[in-house]
Amino acid sequence: MYGWMLLYFIINCLVAQALGHLIAILTMGDFIALAIMMPGVEVLTLLLSNVATPIRRLHYIFQFLANFAPIRFGLEAILLLQYGFDRCGRKEVQKILLKLKMEDDEHEHHETYFLSTIIMLIINLIIYRLLAIILLLIKTNRYENRRKRALRIENSNQNLKPLNIIIPGLQCHHELNIKRIQV
């Protein structure tokens, strides 16, 4: 059981890291936007994670969005590891699994549901990593950045004003004396 829990924690950490990279790329270094967006995304994923309200009671759109909440699959897998896999007798049901709608005819076989949570976590990891890479490539388009930099340099060169500052020893002398020494 502990090996599976460790696997889930590692995969969840990788998915959270990918989601963090995606949010950091979206905010482009704006700390205030990042400080607002990170807790907002965390609250949204917690609301869609089958903890506050069972997923099956939500609207279909929220059920679809819950597939992209990595916390959901990690928590469901941990709950299945702790309370599932025939821990109860034949006529008994785990109360927490029943409350979260994880103990039904559809989830009769905990092994398949358990493996589907692993697959969904890996799919979330791939999706968030690919989105982060695509956004990073779009934001760091080298040709577009060169064009913007050239325009900024051109604008700054046009806005330059002559300096009327005299620094002793650095001004130009108009007299040029050339001495030739012959041996």
Tab-separated table of C-alpha atoms in Angstrom:
chain	number	residue	atom	x	y	z
A	1	MET	CA	0.000	0.000	0.000
A	2	TYR	CA	2.789	2.443	0.817
A	3	GLY	CA	4.472	1.913	-2.529
A	4	TRP	CA	1.240	2.850	-4.313
A	5	MET	CA	0.791	5.886	-2.073
A	6	LEU	CA	4.341	6.998	-2.836
A	7	LEU	CA	3.675	6.565	-6.560
A	8	TYR	CA	0.537	8.695	-6.296
A	9	PHE	CA	2.318	11.419	-4.347
A	10	ILE	CA	5.131	11.543	-6.911
A	11	ILE	CA	2.745	11.687	-9.877
A	12	ASN	CA	0.601	14.320	-8.114
A	13	CYS	CA	3.707	16.419	-7.436
A	14	LEU	CA	4.704	16.208	-11.104
A	15	VAL	CA	1.221	17.243	-12.221
A	16	ALA	CA	1.172	20.129	-9.719
A	17	GLN	CA	4.589	21.227	-10.987
A	18	ALA	CA	3.347	21.143	-14.599
A	19	LEU	CA	0.271	23.167	-13.616
A	20	GLY	CA	2.512	25.652	-11.804
A	21	HIS	CA	4.718	26.005	-14.885
A	22	LEU	CA	1.645	26.601	-17.008
A	23	ILE	CA	0.351	29.320	-14.668
A	24	ALA	CA	3.787	30.959	-14.446
A	25	ILE	CA	4.034	31.077	-18.244
A	26	LEU	CA	0.525	32.519	-18.506
A	27	THR	CA	1.284	35.313	-16.026
A	28	MET	CA	4.680	36.085	-17.659
A	29	GLY	CA	6.445	37.164	-14.468
A	30	ASP	CA	3.698	39.421	-13.113
A	31	PHE	CA	3.848	38.601	-9.413
A	32	ILE	CA	0.451	40.086	-8.550
A	33	ALA	CA	-1.300	38.078	-11.269
A	34	LEU	CA	0.573	34.967	-10.134
A	35	ALA	CA	-0.384	35.553	-6.492
A	36	ILE	CA	-4.034	35.861	-7.503
A	37	MET	CA	-4.096	33.018	-10.025
A	38	MET	CA	-2.395	30.286	-7.961
A	39	PRO	CA	-4.907	30.237	-5.065
A	40	GLY	CA	-7.767	30.638	-7.542
A	41	VAL	CA	-6.713	27.590	-9.529
A	42	GLU	CA	-6.106	25.645	-6.302
A	43	VAL	CA	-9.594	26.445	-4.978
A	44	LEU	CA	-11.139	25.529	-8.330
A	45	THR	CA	-9.352	22.172	-8.441
A	46	LEU	CA	-10.313	21.469	-4.829
A	47	LEU	CA	-13.965	22.213	-5.590
A	48	LEU	CA	-13.814	19.795	-8.519
A	49	SER	CA	-11.892	17.137	-6.611
A	50	ASN	CA	-14.761	15.046	-5.230
A	51	VAL	CA	-14.133	16.272	-1.680
A	52	ALA	CA	-16.672	19.044	-1.144
A	53	THR	CA	-19.401	17.644	-3.392
A	54	PRO	CA	-19.468	14.286	-5.160
A	55	ILE	CA	-18.683	14.641	-8.843
A	56	ARG	CA	-21.844	12.826	-9.912
A	57	ARG	CA	-24.017	15.490	-8.279
A	58	LEU	CA	-22.428	18.278	-10.299
A	59	HIS	CA	-23.566	19.607	-13.661
A	60	TYR	CA	-22.189	17.861	-16.748
A	61	ILE	CA	-19.842	20.740	-17.547
A	62	PHE	CA	-18.328	20.546	-14.078
A	63	GLN	CA	-18.086	16.766	-14.366
A	64	PHE	CA	-16.087	17.276	-17.553
A	65	LEU	CA	-13.871	19.934	-15.937
A	66	ALA	CA	-13.291	17.602	-12.983
A	67	ASN	CA	-11.326	15.355	-15.339
A	68	PHE	CA	-8.656	18.065	-15.433
A	69	ALA	CA	-8.404	18.442	-11.655
A	70	PRO	CA	-5.396	16.330	-10.676
A	71	ILE	CA	-6.199	16.543	-6.969
A	72	ARG	CA	-9.390	14.601	-7.636
A	73	PHE	CA	-7.628	11.494	-8.876
A	74	GLY	CA	-4.958	11.585	-6.195
A	75	LEU	CA	-7.515	11.848	-3.404
A	76	GLU	CA	-9.741	9.176	-4.881
A	77	ALA	CA	-6.795	6.809	-5.213
A	78	ILE	CA	-5.690	7.413	-1.620
A	79	LEU	CA	-9.261	6.838	-0.381
A	80	LEU	CA	-9.489	3.641	-2.414
A	81	LEU	CA	-6.199	2.437	-0.988
A	82	GLN	CA	-7.316	3.106	2.563
A	83	TYR	CA	-10.969	2.089	2.471
A	84	GLY	CA	-11.464	0.004	-0.659
A	85	PHE	CA	-10.319	-3.387	-1.915
A	86	ASP	CA	-12.783	-5.528	0.071
A	87	ARG	CA	-11.976	-4.104	3.506
A	88	CYS	CA	-15.600	-4.619	4.486
A	89	GLY	CA	-17.635	-7.775	4.585
A	90	ARG	CA	-20.074	-8.939	1.956
A	91	LYS	CA	-23.088	-6.881	3.093
A	92	GLU	CA	-21.045	-3.937	4.430
A	93	VAL	CA	-20.144	-0.707	2.675
A	94	GLN	CA	-17.543	1.905	3.543
A	95	LYS	CA	-19.382	5.065	4.522
A	96	ILE	CA	-16.854	7.512	3.054
A	97	LEU	CA	-16.796	5.740	-0.311
A	98	LEU	CA	-20.588	5.698	-0.331
A	99	LYS	CA	-20.785	9.423	0.512
A	100	LEU	CA	-18.400	10.307	-2.320
A	101	LYS	CA	-20.305	8.056	-4.739
A	102	MET	CA	-17.277	5.830	-5.224
A	103	GLU	CA	-19.054	2.684	-3.971
A	104	ASP	CA	-21.646	1.754	-6.596
A	105	ASP	CA	-22.288	-1.000	-9.093
A	106	GLU	CA	-20.190	0.999	-11.521
A	107	HIS	CA	-17.205	0.967	-9.165
A	108	GLU	CA	-17.707	-2.593	-7.984
A	109	HIS	CA	-14.223	-3.536	-9.042
A	110	HIS	CA	-11.882	-1.221	-7.199
A	111	GLU	CA	-8.863	-2.448	-9.169
A	112	THR	CA	-10.097	-1.037	-12.473
A	113	TYR	CA	-11.124	2.262	-10.874
A	114	PHE	CA	-7.775	2.436	-9.126
A	115	LEU	CA	-5.864	1.909	-12.383
A	116	SER	CA	-8.065	4.470	-14.154
A	117	THR	CA	-6.996	7.082	-11.592
A	118	ILE	CA	-3.346	6.373	-12.451
A	119	ILE	CA	-4.114	6.699	-16.160
A	120	MET	CA	-6.013	9.965	-15.654
A	121	LEU	CA	-3.156	11.414	-13.585
A	122	ILE	CA	-0.676	10.560	-16.318
A	123	ILE	CA	-3.000	12.059	-18.954
A	124	ASN	CA	-3.272	15.245	-16.855
A	125	LEU	CA	0.507	15.334	-16.555
A	126	ILE	CA	0.943	15.029	-20.325
A	127	ILE	CA	-1.742	17.635	-21.081
A	128	TYR	CA	-0.349	20.237	-18.661
A	129	ARG	CA	3.246	19.675	-19.787
A	130	LEU	CA	2.288	19.952	-23.472
A	131	LEU	CA	0.272	23.115	-22.850
A	132	ALA	CA	3.189	24.631	-20.930
A	133	ILE	CA	5.651	23.796	-23.709
A	134	ILE	CA	3.350	25.135	-26.434
A	135	LEU	CA	2.722	28.376	-24.528
A	136	LEU	CA	6.427	28.748	-23.840
A	137	LEU	CA	7.212	28.354	-27.542
A	138	ILE	CA	4.521	30.872	-28.456
A	139	LYS	CA	5.653	33.420	-25.865
A	140	THR	CA	9.343	33.083	-26.751
A	141	ASN	CA	9.094	33.261	-30.533
A	142	ARG	CA	12.597	34.436	-31.347
A	143	TYR	CA	11.708	36.124	-34.627
A	144	GLU	CA	8.893	38.128	-33.085
A	145	ASN	CA	11.094	39.052	-30.119
A	146	ARG	CA	13.847	40.252	-32.476
A	147	ARG	CA	11.368	42.401	-34.368
A	148	LYS	CA	10.045	43.954	-31.155
A	149	ARG	CA	13.577	44.569	-29.891
A	150	ALA	CA	14.600	46.231	-33.164
A	151	LEU	CA	11.545	48.491	-33.003
A	152	ARG	CA	12.324	49.432	-29.402
A	153	ILE	CA	15.942	50.264	-30.319
A	154	GLU	CA	14.796	52.333	-33.298
A	155	ASN	CA	12.311	54.245	-31.147
A	156	SER	CA	14.879	54.911	-28.450
A	157	ASN	CA	17.424	56.113	-31.046
A	158	GLN	CA	14.874	58.536	-32.472
A	159	ASN	CA	14.052	59.841	-29.020
A	160	LEU	CA	17.683	60.505	-28.098
A	161	LYS	CA	18.495	64.115	-27.347
A	162	PRO	CA	21.967	65.594	-27.542
A	163	LEU	CA	23.674	65.910	-24.207
A	164	ASN	CA	25.096	69.295	-23.243
A	165	ILE	CA	27.205	67.968	-20.433
A	166	ILE	CA	30.885	68.796	-20.314
A	167	ILE	CA	33.074	66.302	-18.567
A	168	PRO	CA	36.645	67.529	-18.091
A	169	GLY	CA	39.148	65.498	-20.052
A	170	LEU	CA	36.569	63.834	-22.283
A	171	GLN	CA	35.709	66.620	-24.682
A	172	CYS	CA	37.084	66.800	-28.175
A	173	HIS	CA	39.975	69.106	-29.061
A	174	HIS	CA	39.757	70.816	-32.383
A	175	GLU	CA	43.485	71.421	-32.595
A	176	LEU	CA	45.474	68.486	-33.753
A	177	ASN	CA	49.228	68.744	-33.682
A	178	ILE	CA	51.214	66.102	-35.452
A	179	LYS	CA	54.911	66.028	-34.686
A	180	ARG	CA	57.327	64.068	-36.769
A	181	ILE	CA	60.536	62.945	-35.330
A	182	GLN	CA	63.247	61.784	-37.698
A	183	VAL	CA	66.257	59.845	-36.618
